[in-house]
């Protein structure tokens, strides 16, 4: 169910953010996202359609349903805190390996690439999840080498709320949790295939609730570069 190409346009930069460094960061995001296009890729059942539908309508999908055929998504506008985003009409397509051809087209047309993976499955060393992620990134590596324009690549870890270890974490332990994910051999391999630590960004979170979704999406957009 690889997500579609999402052209996004920042409508305005919102003031009133406390702290000069934070405000400056939002200004950079506003500049960086203006006119950028996003491709969201990943295997089935990782949260691609949930992310798209949430961005489109502000709703969460409670029951998983595979995207087998291309589905049209209407133009919409959303606000996440200080971030004002406009989405154009796009398509939600299948996440099967057979859709790699569609993935490539989305990749070539996008400026920002979001690859979504199950955080909980990788942390428990699920072999099928690891293999699929590495296979996907090997495909993407080839597209990166063929591409004449620079892409910003994000590994987005979803479903950390279903990891038993996560539920027992305190706020002071969150950094160690993220470091443990980054240290996984498969994540290091994925990062290497996508261009290395200097260019690949990682964002972890959950799309389980509205608050979690807002946090994850904002975490992603805060890392976008000019």
CSV table of C-alpha atoms in Angstrom, one decimal:
chain,number,residue,atom,x,y,z
A,1,UNK,CA,0.0,0.0,0.0
A,2,UNK,CA,2.7,2.6,-0.9
A,3,UNK,CA,1.4,6.0,-0.5
A,4,UNK,CA,1.1,8.4,-3.2
A,5,UNK,CA,2.8,11.5,-4.3
A,6,UNK,CA,1.6,14.4,-2.1
A,7,UNK,CA,2.4,17.8,-3.4
A,8,UNK,CA,2.3,20.1,-0.3
A,9,UNK,CA,2.2,23.9,-0.1
A,10,UNK,CA,2.7,25.9,3.0
A,11,UNK,CA,0.0,28.6,3.2
A,12,UNK,CA,1.7,30.7,5.8
A,13,UNK,CA,4.3,30.9,8.5
A,14,UNK,CA,2.6,31.2,11.9
A,15,UNK,CA,4.2,33.4,14.5
A,16,UNK,CA,3.9,33.3,18.3
A,17,UNK,CA,6.4,30.4,18.8
A,18,UNK,CA,8.4,30.8,22.0
A,19,UNK,CA,12.1,30.9,21.7
A,20,UNK,CA,14.2,32.3,18.8
A,21,UNK,CA,15.7,28.9,17.8
A,22,UNK,CA,12.4,27.2,17.6
A,23,UNK,CA,10.8,30.1,15.6
A,24,UNK,CA,13.7,30.1,13.2
A,25,UNK,CA,13.3,26.4,12.7
A,26,UNK,CA,9.6,26.8,11.7
A,27,UNK,CA,10.6,29.5,9.3
A,28,UNK,CA,13.1,27.1,7.7
A,29,UNK,CA,10.3,24.5,7.5
A,30,UNK,CA,8.0,27.0,5.8
A,31,UNK,CA,10.6,27.8,3.3
A,32,UNK,CA,11.7,24.2,2.8
A,33,UNK,CA,8.2,22.7,2.3
A,34,UNK,CA,6.9,25.4,-0.1
A,35,UNK,CA,6.1,23.6,-3.4
A,36,UNK,CA,7.7,20.3,-2.3
A,37,UNK,CA,6.3,16.9,-3.3
A,38,UNK,CA,6.2,13.9,-1.0
A,39,UNK,CA,6.2,10.2,-1.7
A,40,UNK,CA,5.2,7.8,1.1
A,41,UNK,CA,6.4,4.2,0.6
A,42,UNK,CA,6.4,1.0,2.5
A,43,UNK,CA,5.0,-2.5,2.9
A,44,UNK,CA,1.4,-3.4,3.7
A,45,UNK,CA,0.0,-2.7,7.1
A,46,UNK,CA,2.7,-0.2,8.2
A,47,UNK,CA,0.4,2.8,8.3
A,48,UNK,CA,0.7,4.5,4.9
A,49,UNK,CA,-3.0,4.8,4.3
A,50,UNK,CA,-3.7,5.8,7.9
A,51,UNK,CA,-1.2,8.6,7.5
A,52,UNK,CA,-2.7,9.8,4.3
A,53,UNK,CA,-6.3,9.7,5.5
A,54,UNK,CA,-5.3,11.6,8.6
A,55,UNK,CA,-3.6,14.3,6.6
A,56,UNK,CA,-6.5,14.4,4.2
A,57,UNK,CA,-9.5,14.4,6.6
A,58,UNK,CA,-8.1,14.5,10.2
A,59,UNK,CA,-9.4,11.0,10.9
A,60,UNK,CA,-7.8,7.8,11.9
A,61,UNK,CA,-8.4,4.4,10.4
A,62,UNK,CA,-9.3,1.9,13.1
A,63,UNK,CA,-9.5,-1.2,10.9
A,64,UNK,CA,-6.8,-2.1,8.6
A,65,UNK,CA,-7.8,-2.6,4.9
A,66,UNK,CA,-5.3,-3.3,2.2
A,67,UNK,CA,-5.2,-0.9,-0.7
A,68,UNK,CA,-5.5,-3.2,-3.7
A,69,UNK,CA,-6.6,-0.8,-6.4
A,70,UNK,CA,-5.7,2.9,-6.8
A,71,UNK,CA,-7.9,5.2,-4.7
A,72,UNK,CA,-8.4,8.9,-5.4
A,73,UNK,CA,-7.8,11.3,-2.5
A,74,UNK,CA,-9.3,14.7,-2.7
A,75,UNK,CA,-7.6,18.0,-2.3
A,76,UNK,CA,-7.6,19.2,1.3
A,77,UNK,CA,-5.9,21.6,3.8
A,78,UNK,CA,-4.8,20.8,7.3
A,79,UNK,CA,-3.2,22.5,10.3
A,80,UNK,CA,-0.8,20.8,12.7
A,81,UNK,CA,-0.1,23.3,15.5
A,82,UNK,CA,1.9,26.0,13.8
A,83,UNK,CA,2.2,24.2,10.5
A,84,UNK,CA,-0.4,25.0,7.7
A,85,UNK,CA,-0.3,22.5,4.9
A,86,UNK,CA,-2.2,22.1,1.6
A,87,UNK,CA,-2.5,18.8,-0.2
A,88,UNK,CA,-3.5,18.4,-3.8
A,89,UNK,CA,-5.6,15.5,-5.2
A,90,UNK,CA,-3.5,12.3,-5.3
A,91,UNK,CA,-3.7,8.5,-5.3
A,92,UNK,CA,-3.3,5.8,-2.7
A,93,UNK,CA,-1.9,2.7,-4.3
A,94,UNK,CA,-0.9,-0.9,-3.4
A,95,UNK,CA,2.1,-1.7,-1.2
A,96,UNK,CA,2.9,-5.0,-2.7
A,97,UNK,CA,6.3,-5.6,-4.2
A,98,UNK,CA,4.6,-5.9,-7.6
A,99,UNK,CA,4.0,-2.1,-7.3
A,100,UNK,CA,7.7,-1.2,-7.4
A,101,UNK,CA,7.1,0.3,-10.8
A,102,UNK,CA,4.6,2.7,-9.3
A,103,UNK,CA,6.9,3.4,-6.4
A,104,UNK,CA,9.7,4.4,-8.8
A,105,UNK,CA,7.5,6.9,-10.5
A,106,UNK,CA,6.5,8.4,-7.2
A,107,UNK,CA,10.1,8.5,-6.1
A,108,UNK,CA,11.3,10.2,-9.3
A,109,UNK,CA,8.6,13.0,-9.0
A,110,UNK,CA,9.0,13.6,-5.3
A,111,UNK,CA,11.4,15.9,-3.3
A,112,UNK,CA,10.8,14.2,0.1
A,113,UNK,CA,10.7,10.4,0.5
A,114,UNK,CA,9.0,8.9,3.5
A,115,UNK,CA,9.6,5.1,4.0
A,116,UNK,CA,7.4,3.8,6.7
A,117,UNK,CA,8.2,0.7,8.7
A,118,UNK,CA,6.9,-1.1,11.8
A,119,UNK,CA,9.1,0.0,14.8
A,120,UNK,CA,7.7,-2.7,17.0
A,121,UNK,CA,8.5,-5.5,14.5
A,122,UNK,CA,12.0,-4.4,13.8
A,123,UNK,CA,12.8,-4.1,17.6
A,124,UNK,CA,11.6,-7.7,18.1
A,125,UNK,CA,13.9,-8.7,15.1
A,126,UNK,CA,11.0,-10.1,13.0
A,127,UNK,CA,12.8,-11.7,10.1
A,128,UNK,CA,10.1,-11.1,7.5
A,129,UNK,CA,9.9,-7.4,8.3
A,130,UNK,CA,13.7,-7.0,8.2
A,131,UNK,CA,13.9,-8.8,4.9
A,132,UNK,CA,11.1,-6.7,3.3
A,133,UNK,CA,12.6,-3.5,4.5
A,134,UNK,CA,16.1,-4.3,3.2
A,135,UNK,CA,14.6,-5.5,-0.1
A,136,UNK,CA,12.7,-2.2,-0.5
A,137,UNK,CA,15.7,-0.1,0.3
A,138,UNK,CA,17.8,-2.0,-2.2
A,139,UNK,CA,15.2,-1.1,-4.9
A,140,UNK,CA,15.3,2.5,-3.7
A,141,UNK,CA,19.1,2.6,-3.7
A,142,UNK,CA,19.0,1.9,-7.4
A,143,UNK,CA,16.6,4.8,-8.0
A,144,UNK,CA,18.8,7.1,-5.9
A,145,UNK,CA,21.8,6.3,-8.0
A,146,UNK,CA,19.8,6.9,-11.2
A,147,UNK,CA,18.3,10.2,-10.0
A,148,UNK,CA,19.8,13.5,-11.1
A,149,UNK,CA,18.1,15.5,-8.4
A,150,UNK,CA,18.8,15.2,-4.6
A,151,UNK,CA,16.0,13.8,-2.4
A,152,UNK,CA,15.5,14.1,1.3
A,153,UNK,CA,14.9,10.6,2.7
A,154,UNK,CA,13.1,9.8,5.9
A,155,UNK,CA,12.8,6.4,7.7
A,156,UNK,CA,9.5,6.7,9.6
A,157,UNK,CA,9.0,4.2,12.4
A,158,UNK,CA,5.3,3.7,13.2
A,159,UNK,CA,3.5,1.5,15.8
A,160,UNK,CA,5.9,2.0,18.7
A,161,UNK,CA,2.8,2.0,20.9
A,162,UNK,CA,2.4,-1.7,20.3
A,163,UNK,CA,5.9,-2.5,21.6
A,164,UNK,CA,5.6,-3.8,25.2
A,165,UNK,CA,8.9,-2.1,26.1
A,166,UNK,CA,7.7,1.3,25.0
A,167,UNK,CA,4.7,1.2,27.3
A,168,UNK,CA,7.0,1.1,30.4
A,169,UNK,CA,9.2,3.9,29.3
A,170,UNK,CA,9.5,7.2,31.2
A,171,UNK,CA,10.1,10.5,29.3
A,172,UNK,CA,13.7,10.4,30.3
A,173,UNK,CA,14.2,7.0,28.7
A,174,UNK,CA,12.8,8.0,25.3
A,175,UNK,CA,16.2,9.0,23.9
A,176,UNK,CA,17.6,5.6,24.7
A,177,UNK,CA,14.7,4.0,23.0
A,178,UNK,CA,15.3,5.9,19.8
A,179,UNK,CA,19.0,5.1,20.0
A,180,UNK,CA,18.2,1.4,20.4
A,181,UNK,CA,16.2,1.6,17.1
A,182,UNK,CA,19.0,3.4,15.3
A,183,UNK,CA,21.5,0.8,16.5
A,184,UNK,CA,19.6,-2.1,15.0
A,185,UNK,CA,21.7,-3.8,12.2
A,186,UNK,CA,18.8,-3.6,9.8
A,187,UNK,CA,18.2,0.1,10.4
A,188,UNK,CA,21.9,0.7,9.9
A,189,UNK,CA,21.7,-1.2,6.6
A,190,UNK,CA,18.6,0.7,5.5
A,191,UNK,CA,20.3,4.0,6.3
A,192,UNK,CA,23.4,3.0,4.4
A,193,UNK,CA,21.3,1.9,1.3
A,194,UNK,CA,19.4,5.2,1.3
A,195,UNK,CA,22.5,7.4,1.4
A,196,UNK,CA,24.1,7.2,4.9
A,197,UNK,CA,23.6,8.9,8.2
A,198,UNK,CA,24.6,12.3,6.8
A,199,UNK,CA,21.5,12.4,4.6
A,200,UNK,CA,18.9,10.0,6.0
A,201,UNK,CA,16.7,11.2,8.8
A,202,UNK,CA,14.7,9.0,11.3
A,203,UNK,CA,11.4,9.8,13.0
A,204,UNK,CA,9.7,7.4,15.4
A,205,UNK,CA,6.2,7.5,16.7
A,206,UNK,CA,2.7,6.2,16.4
A,207,UNK,CA,-0.5,6.9,14.4
A,208,UNK,CA,-2.7,5.3,17.0
A,209,UNK,CA,-4.3,8.5,18.3
A,210,UNK,CA,-4.8,12.1,17.0
A,211,UNK,CA,-2.3,13.4,19.5
A,212,UNK,CA,0.3,10.8,18.6
A,213,UNK,CA,-0.3,11.4,14.9
A,214,UNK,CA,0.2,15.2,15.2
A,215,UNK,CA,3.5,14.5,17.2
A,216,UNK,CA,4.9,12.1,14.6
A,217,UNK,CA,4.0,14.3,11.6
A,218,UNK,CA,5.4,17.4,13.3
A,219,UNK,CA,8.6,15.5,14.2
A,220,UNK,CA,9.0,14.6,10.5
A,221,UNK,CA,8.5,18.1,9.2
A,222,UNK,CA,10.8,19.7,11.7
A,223,UNK,CA,13.7,17.8,10.1
A,224,UNK,CA,13.0,19.0,6.5
A,225,UNK,CA,15.9,21.0,5.2
A,226,UNK,CA,16.0,23.9,2.8
